[in-house]
Structures are given as structure tokens and as C-alpha cells.
PDB file of C-alpha atoms in Angstrom:
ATOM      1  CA  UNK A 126       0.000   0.000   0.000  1.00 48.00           C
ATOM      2  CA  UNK A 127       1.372   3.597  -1.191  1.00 49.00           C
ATOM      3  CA  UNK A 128       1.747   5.963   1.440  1.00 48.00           C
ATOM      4  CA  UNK A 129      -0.582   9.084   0.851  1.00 49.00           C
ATOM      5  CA  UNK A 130       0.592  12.216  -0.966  1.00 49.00           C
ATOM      6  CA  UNK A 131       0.520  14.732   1.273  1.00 49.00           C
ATOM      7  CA  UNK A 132      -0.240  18.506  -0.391  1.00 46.00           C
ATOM      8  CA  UNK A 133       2.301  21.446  -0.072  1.00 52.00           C
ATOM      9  CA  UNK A 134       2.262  23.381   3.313  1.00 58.00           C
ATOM     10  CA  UNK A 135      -0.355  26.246   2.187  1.00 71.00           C
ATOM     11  CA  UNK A 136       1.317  29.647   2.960  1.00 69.00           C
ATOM     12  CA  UNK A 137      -0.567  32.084   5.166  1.00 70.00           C
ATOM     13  CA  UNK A 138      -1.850  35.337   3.274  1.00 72.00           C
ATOM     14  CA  UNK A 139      -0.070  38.819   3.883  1.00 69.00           C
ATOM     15  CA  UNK A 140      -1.547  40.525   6.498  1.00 73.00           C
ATOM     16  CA  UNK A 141      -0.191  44.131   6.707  1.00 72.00           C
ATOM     17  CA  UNK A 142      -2.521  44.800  10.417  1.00 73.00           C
ATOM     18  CA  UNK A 143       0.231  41.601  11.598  1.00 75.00           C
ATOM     19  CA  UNK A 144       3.207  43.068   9.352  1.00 75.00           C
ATOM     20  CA  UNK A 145       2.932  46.168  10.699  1.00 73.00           C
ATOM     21  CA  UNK A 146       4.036  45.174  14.186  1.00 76.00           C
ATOM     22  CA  UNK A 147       8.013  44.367  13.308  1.00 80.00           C
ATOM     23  CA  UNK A 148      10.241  46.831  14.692  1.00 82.00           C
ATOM     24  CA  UNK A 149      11.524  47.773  11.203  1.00 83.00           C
ATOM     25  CA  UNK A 150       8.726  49.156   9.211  1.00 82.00           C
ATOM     26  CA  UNK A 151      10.020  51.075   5.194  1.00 83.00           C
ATOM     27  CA  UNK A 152       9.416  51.582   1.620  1.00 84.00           C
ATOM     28  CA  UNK A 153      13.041  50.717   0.040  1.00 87.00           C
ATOM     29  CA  UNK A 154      14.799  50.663  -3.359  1.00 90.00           C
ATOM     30  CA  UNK A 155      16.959  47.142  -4.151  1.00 90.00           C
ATOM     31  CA  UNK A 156      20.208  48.439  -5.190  1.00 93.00           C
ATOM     32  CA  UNK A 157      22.016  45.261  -6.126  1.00 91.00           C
ATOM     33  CA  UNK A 158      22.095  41.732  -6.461  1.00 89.00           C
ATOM     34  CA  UNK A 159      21.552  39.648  -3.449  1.00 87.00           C
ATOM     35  CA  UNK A 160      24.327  37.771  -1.810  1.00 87.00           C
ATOM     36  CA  UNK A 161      23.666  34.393  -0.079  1.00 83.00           C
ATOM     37  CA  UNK A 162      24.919  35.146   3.604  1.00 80.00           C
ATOM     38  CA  UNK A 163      26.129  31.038   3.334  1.00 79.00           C
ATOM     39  CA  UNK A 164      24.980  27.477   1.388  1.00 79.00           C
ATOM     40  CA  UNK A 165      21.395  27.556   2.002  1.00 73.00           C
ATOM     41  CA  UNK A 166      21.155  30.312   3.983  1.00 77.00           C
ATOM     42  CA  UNK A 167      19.103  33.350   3.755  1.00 81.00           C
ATOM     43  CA  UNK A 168      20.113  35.909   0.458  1.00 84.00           C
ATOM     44  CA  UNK A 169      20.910  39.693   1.520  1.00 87.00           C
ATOM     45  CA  UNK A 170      19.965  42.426  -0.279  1.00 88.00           C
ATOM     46  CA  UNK A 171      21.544  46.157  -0.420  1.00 91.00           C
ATOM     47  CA  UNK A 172      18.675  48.508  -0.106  1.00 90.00           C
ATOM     48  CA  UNK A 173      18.071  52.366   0.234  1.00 92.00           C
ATOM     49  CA  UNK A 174      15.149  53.531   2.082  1.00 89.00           C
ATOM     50  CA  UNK A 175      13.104  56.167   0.245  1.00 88.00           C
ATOM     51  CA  UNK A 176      10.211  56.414   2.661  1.00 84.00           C
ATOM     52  CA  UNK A 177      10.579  55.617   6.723  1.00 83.00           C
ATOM     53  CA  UNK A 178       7.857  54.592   8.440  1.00 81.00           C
ATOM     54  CA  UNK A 179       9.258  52.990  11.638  1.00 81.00           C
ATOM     55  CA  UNK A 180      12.285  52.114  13.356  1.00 83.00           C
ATOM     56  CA  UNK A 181      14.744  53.736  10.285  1.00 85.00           C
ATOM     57  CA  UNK A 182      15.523  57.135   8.626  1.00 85.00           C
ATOM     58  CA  UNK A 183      14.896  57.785   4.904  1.00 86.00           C
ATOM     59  CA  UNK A 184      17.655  57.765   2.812  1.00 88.00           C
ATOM     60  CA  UNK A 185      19.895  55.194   5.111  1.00 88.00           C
ATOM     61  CA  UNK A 186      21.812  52.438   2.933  1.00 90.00           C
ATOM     62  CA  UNK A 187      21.033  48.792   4.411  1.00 88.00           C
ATOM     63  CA  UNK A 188      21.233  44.979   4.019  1.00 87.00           C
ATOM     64  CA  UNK A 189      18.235  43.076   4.010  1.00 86.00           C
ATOM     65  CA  UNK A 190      18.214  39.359   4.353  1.00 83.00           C
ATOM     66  CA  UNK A 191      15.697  36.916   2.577  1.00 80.00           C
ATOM     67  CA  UNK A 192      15.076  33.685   4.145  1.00 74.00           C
ATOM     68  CA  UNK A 193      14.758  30.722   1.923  1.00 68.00           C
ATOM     69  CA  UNK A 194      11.468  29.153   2.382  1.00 67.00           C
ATOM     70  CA  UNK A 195       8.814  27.603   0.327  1.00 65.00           C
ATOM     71  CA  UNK A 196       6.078  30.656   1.695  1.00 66.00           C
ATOM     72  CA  UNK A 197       8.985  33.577   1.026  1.00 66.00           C
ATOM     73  CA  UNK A 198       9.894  36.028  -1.595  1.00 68.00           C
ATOM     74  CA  UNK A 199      12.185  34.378  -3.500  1.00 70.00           C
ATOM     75  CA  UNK A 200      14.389  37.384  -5.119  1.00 79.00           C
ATOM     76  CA  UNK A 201      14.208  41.076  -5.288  1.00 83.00           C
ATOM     77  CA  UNK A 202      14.962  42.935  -8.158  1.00 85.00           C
ATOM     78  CA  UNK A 203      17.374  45.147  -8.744  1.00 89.00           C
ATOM     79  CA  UNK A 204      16.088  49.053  -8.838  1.00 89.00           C
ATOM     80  CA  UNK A 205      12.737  48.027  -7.691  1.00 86.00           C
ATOM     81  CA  UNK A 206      10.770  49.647  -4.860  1.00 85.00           C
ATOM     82  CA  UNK A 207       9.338  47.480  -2.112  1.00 83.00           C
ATOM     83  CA  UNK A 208       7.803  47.991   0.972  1.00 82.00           C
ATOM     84  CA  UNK A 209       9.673  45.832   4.031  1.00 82.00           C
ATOM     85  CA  UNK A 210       8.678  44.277   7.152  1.00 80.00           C
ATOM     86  CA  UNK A 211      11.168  42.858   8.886  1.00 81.00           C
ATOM     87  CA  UNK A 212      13.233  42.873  12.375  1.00 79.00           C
ATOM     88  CA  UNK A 213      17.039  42.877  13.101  1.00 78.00           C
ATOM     89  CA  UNK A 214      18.687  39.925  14.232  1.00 74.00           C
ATOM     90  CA  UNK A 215      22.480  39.921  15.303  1.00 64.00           C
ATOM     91  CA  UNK A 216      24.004  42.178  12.464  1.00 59.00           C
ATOM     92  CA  UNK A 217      21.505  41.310   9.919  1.00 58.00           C
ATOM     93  CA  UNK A 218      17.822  42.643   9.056  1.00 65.00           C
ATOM     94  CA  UNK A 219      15.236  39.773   8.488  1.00 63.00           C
ATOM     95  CA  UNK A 220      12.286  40.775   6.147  1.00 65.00           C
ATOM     96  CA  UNK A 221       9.743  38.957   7.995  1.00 55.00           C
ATOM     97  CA  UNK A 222       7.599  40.493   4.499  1.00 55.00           C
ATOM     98  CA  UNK A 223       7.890  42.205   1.328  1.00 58.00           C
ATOM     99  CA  UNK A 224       5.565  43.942  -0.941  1.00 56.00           C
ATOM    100  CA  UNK A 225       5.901  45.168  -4.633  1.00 55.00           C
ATOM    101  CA  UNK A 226       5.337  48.364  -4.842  1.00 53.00           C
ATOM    102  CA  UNK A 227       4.125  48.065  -8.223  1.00 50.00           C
ATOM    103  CA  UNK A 228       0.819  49.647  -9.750  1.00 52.00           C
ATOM    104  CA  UNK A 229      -1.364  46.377  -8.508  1.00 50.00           C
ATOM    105  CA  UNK A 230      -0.725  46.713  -5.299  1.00 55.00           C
ATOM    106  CA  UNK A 231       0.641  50.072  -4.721  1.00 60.00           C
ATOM    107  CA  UNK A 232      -2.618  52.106  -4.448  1.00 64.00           C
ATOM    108  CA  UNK A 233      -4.125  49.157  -1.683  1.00 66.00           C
ATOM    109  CA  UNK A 234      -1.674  48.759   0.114  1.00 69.00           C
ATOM    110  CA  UNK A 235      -0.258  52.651   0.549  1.00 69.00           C
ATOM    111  CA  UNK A 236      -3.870  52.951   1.483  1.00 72.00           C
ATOM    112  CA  UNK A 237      -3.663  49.920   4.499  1.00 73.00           C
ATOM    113  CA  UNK A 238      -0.392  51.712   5.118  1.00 74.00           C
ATOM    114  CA  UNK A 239      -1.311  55.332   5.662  1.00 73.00           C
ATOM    115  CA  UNK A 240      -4.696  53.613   8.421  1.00 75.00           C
ATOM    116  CA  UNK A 241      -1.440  52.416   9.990  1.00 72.00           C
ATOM    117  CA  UNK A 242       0.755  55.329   9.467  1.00 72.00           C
ATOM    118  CA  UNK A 243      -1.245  58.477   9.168  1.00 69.00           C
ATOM    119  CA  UNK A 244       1.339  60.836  10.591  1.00 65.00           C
ATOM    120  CA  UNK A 245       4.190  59.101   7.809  1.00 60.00           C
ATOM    121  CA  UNK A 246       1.952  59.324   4.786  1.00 57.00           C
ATOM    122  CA  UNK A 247       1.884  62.023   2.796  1.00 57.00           C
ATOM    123  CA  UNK A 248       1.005  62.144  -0.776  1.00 58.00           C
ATOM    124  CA  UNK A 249       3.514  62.235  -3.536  1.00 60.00           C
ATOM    125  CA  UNK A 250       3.993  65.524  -5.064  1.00 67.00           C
ATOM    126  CA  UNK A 251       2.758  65.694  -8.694  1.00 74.00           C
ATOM    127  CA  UNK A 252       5.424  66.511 -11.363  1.00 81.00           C
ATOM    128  CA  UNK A 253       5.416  70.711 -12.110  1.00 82.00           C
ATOM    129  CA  UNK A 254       6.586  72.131 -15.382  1.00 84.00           C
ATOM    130  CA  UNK A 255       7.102  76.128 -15.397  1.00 82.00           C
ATOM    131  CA  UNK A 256       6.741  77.617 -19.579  1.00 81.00           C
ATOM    132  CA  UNK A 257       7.157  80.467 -20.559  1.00 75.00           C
ATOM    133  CA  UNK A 258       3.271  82.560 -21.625  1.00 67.00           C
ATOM    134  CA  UNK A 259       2.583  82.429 -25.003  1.00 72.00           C
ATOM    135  CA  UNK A 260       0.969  86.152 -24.683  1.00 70.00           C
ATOM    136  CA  UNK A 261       3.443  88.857 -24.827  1.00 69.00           C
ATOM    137  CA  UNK A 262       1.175  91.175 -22.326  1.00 71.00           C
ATOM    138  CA  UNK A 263       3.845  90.835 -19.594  1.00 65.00           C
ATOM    139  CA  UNK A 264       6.462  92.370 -22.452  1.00 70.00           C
ATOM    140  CA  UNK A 265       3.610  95.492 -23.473  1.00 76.00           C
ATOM    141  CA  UNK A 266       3.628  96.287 -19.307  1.00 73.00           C
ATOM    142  CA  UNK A 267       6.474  96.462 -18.614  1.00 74.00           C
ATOM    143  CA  UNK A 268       7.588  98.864 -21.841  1.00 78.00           C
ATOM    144  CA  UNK A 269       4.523 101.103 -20.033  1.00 80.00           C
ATOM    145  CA  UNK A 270       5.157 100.851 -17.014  1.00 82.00           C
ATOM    146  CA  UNK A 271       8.889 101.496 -17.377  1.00 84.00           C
ATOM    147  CA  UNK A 272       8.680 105.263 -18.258  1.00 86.00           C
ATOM    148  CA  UNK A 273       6.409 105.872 -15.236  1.00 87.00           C
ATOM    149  CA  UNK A 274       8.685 104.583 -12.794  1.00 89.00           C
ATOM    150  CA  UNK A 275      11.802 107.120 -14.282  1.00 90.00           C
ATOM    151  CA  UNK A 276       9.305 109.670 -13.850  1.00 91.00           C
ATOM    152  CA  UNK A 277       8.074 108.957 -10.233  1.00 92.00           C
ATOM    153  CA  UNK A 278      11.916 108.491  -8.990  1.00 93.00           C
ATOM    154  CA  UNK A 279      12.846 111.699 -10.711  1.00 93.00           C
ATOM    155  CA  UNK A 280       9.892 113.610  -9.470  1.00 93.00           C
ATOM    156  CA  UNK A 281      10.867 111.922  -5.622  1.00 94.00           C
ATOM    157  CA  UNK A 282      14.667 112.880  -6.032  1.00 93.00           C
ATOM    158  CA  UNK A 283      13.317 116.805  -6.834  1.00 91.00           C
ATOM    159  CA  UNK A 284      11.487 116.910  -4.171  1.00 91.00           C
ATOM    160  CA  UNK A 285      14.347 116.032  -1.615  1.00 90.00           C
ATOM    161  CA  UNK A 286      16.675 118.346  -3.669  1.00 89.00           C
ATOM    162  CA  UNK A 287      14.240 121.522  -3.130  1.00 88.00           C
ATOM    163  CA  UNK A 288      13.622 120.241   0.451  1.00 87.00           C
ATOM    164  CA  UNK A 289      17.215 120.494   1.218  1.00 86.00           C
ATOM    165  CA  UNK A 290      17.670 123.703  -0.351  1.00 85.00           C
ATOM    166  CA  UNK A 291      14.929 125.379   0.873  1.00 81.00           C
ATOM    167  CA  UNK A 292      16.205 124.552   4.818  1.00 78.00           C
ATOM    168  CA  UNK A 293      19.763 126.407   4.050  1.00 73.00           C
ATOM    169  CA  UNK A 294      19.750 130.074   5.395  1.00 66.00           C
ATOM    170  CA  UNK A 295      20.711 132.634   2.708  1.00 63.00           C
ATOM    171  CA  UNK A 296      23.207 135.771   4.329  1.00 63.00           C
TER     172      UNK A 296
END
């Protein structure tokens, strides 16, 4: 008699309300290859963090570890943004979870993130582009206005010229 098949360990679904409680809590950009720490072991990846959200600053450079494991990420890739979950251990960073932050997910899950986060979130700034006006009206002003001006300084400068004048005593 065969011994039943038994079915792959089903992997639990990502919950961010249980992510959100490792110490270590960022939106990071992969900015290598991963490294296996040793034969088997778990992969570490050089990150930078664009966004903090807890326990690190934006902008710090660090090394985040994958564990192998038939429920984990299995690479990151390089110049991708992902969101990380994960806890120090020793000299290391564990991701205990990682998100793409890719167009699928990104506008759910910033959203779980900023009920979590409110004070962290902010939107991102749309893109600004400054052109020069097509009218020339700015041009016409300022050729009128330009004469004025002369006038008004010339008419202020008189003024303190016959004011000074007129205070001298004549003998």
C-alpha cells in the first residue's frame, strides 16, 4: 500500500494589520544583487530607504536578508521599490515580508499603510513644469510701465533736492 501524498504546506496570506508590528517598518529601493549570507542560507539584499515609516531614517543604505522558504519572496529585483517588514537579528535585518510596490498593489496597500501610518503618509507631489506665456502682455507692461517709474523716482529725487535747499539760510 502507497503511502498518501501529502499537499504542499499552504502559505498564510499577507496581512499588513500583523506586518505592521516588526520593529523595522520602510518603503526601500533594491540596489544590487543579493548575496547568499552562506549554502542555504538566507540571500541579503543592499537597499536604500526612500520612505521611513518605523524604526529607520529615509535615505539610510542597508542589508536586508531573505530567508529561503517555500512561503517567502524568492528574489528582489534590482532598482525596484518594495515595501519591508522585517526585524534585526544579530548584524543582519530579516524581512519577515515584502511587498511590490508596483501599480497592482501600490494604491491598496499605501492605502492599508497610511490607516497604519497616518502621521508618515503624505502624498507624492505631482510633477510641475514652469513655460514660458505664449501672450506677450507681460512684455507690453512692462515697456509702459517702465517710463512711469523714471518719472516717479525723478519727481521723488526733486522733491528732496528743493527740500534740502529750501532749509539752508541765505546771508
Amino acid at each position: 500500500m502507497a503511502a498518501p501524498a501529502t499537499a504542499p504546506a499552504k502559505c498564510p496570506a499577507f496581512k499588513l494589520s500583523e506586518a505592521v508590528k516588526e520593529p523595522l517598518v520602510f518603503h526601500a529601493r533594491v540596489t544590487g544583487a543579493g548575496r547568499p549570507t552562506k549554502k542555504g542560507g538566507p540571500v541579503e539584499y543592499p537597499v536604500t530607504v526612500v520612505k521611513a515609516l518605523k524604526g529607520v531614517t529615509a535615505g539610510s543604505s542597508l542589508k536586508v536578508a531573505l530567508n529561503p522558504g517555500a512561503c517567502q519572496k524568492k528574489s528582489l529585483t534590482t532598482n525596484e521599490d518594495y515595501y519591508f517588514f522585517v526585524q534585526p537579528k544579530g548584524s543582519s535585518i530579516i524581512a519577515a515580508g515584502t511587498q511590490p510596490r508596483v501599480a497592482e498593489y501600490t494604491d491598496r496597500l499605501q492605502a492599508e499603510i497610511a490607516k497604519e501610518f497616518p502621521e508618515e503618509i503624505t502624498p507624492e507631489p505631482q510633477q510641475v513644469s514652469f513655460t514660458e506665456p505664449d501672450s506677450p502682455e507681460g512684455q507690453k507692461l512692462v515697456k509702459v510701465a517702465a517710463p512711469g517709474v523714471v518719472l516717479l523716482v525723478l519727481g521723488i529725487l526733486g522733491l528732496a533736492v528743493v527740500q534740502v535747499l529750501g532749509r539752508r539760510k541765505v546771508v
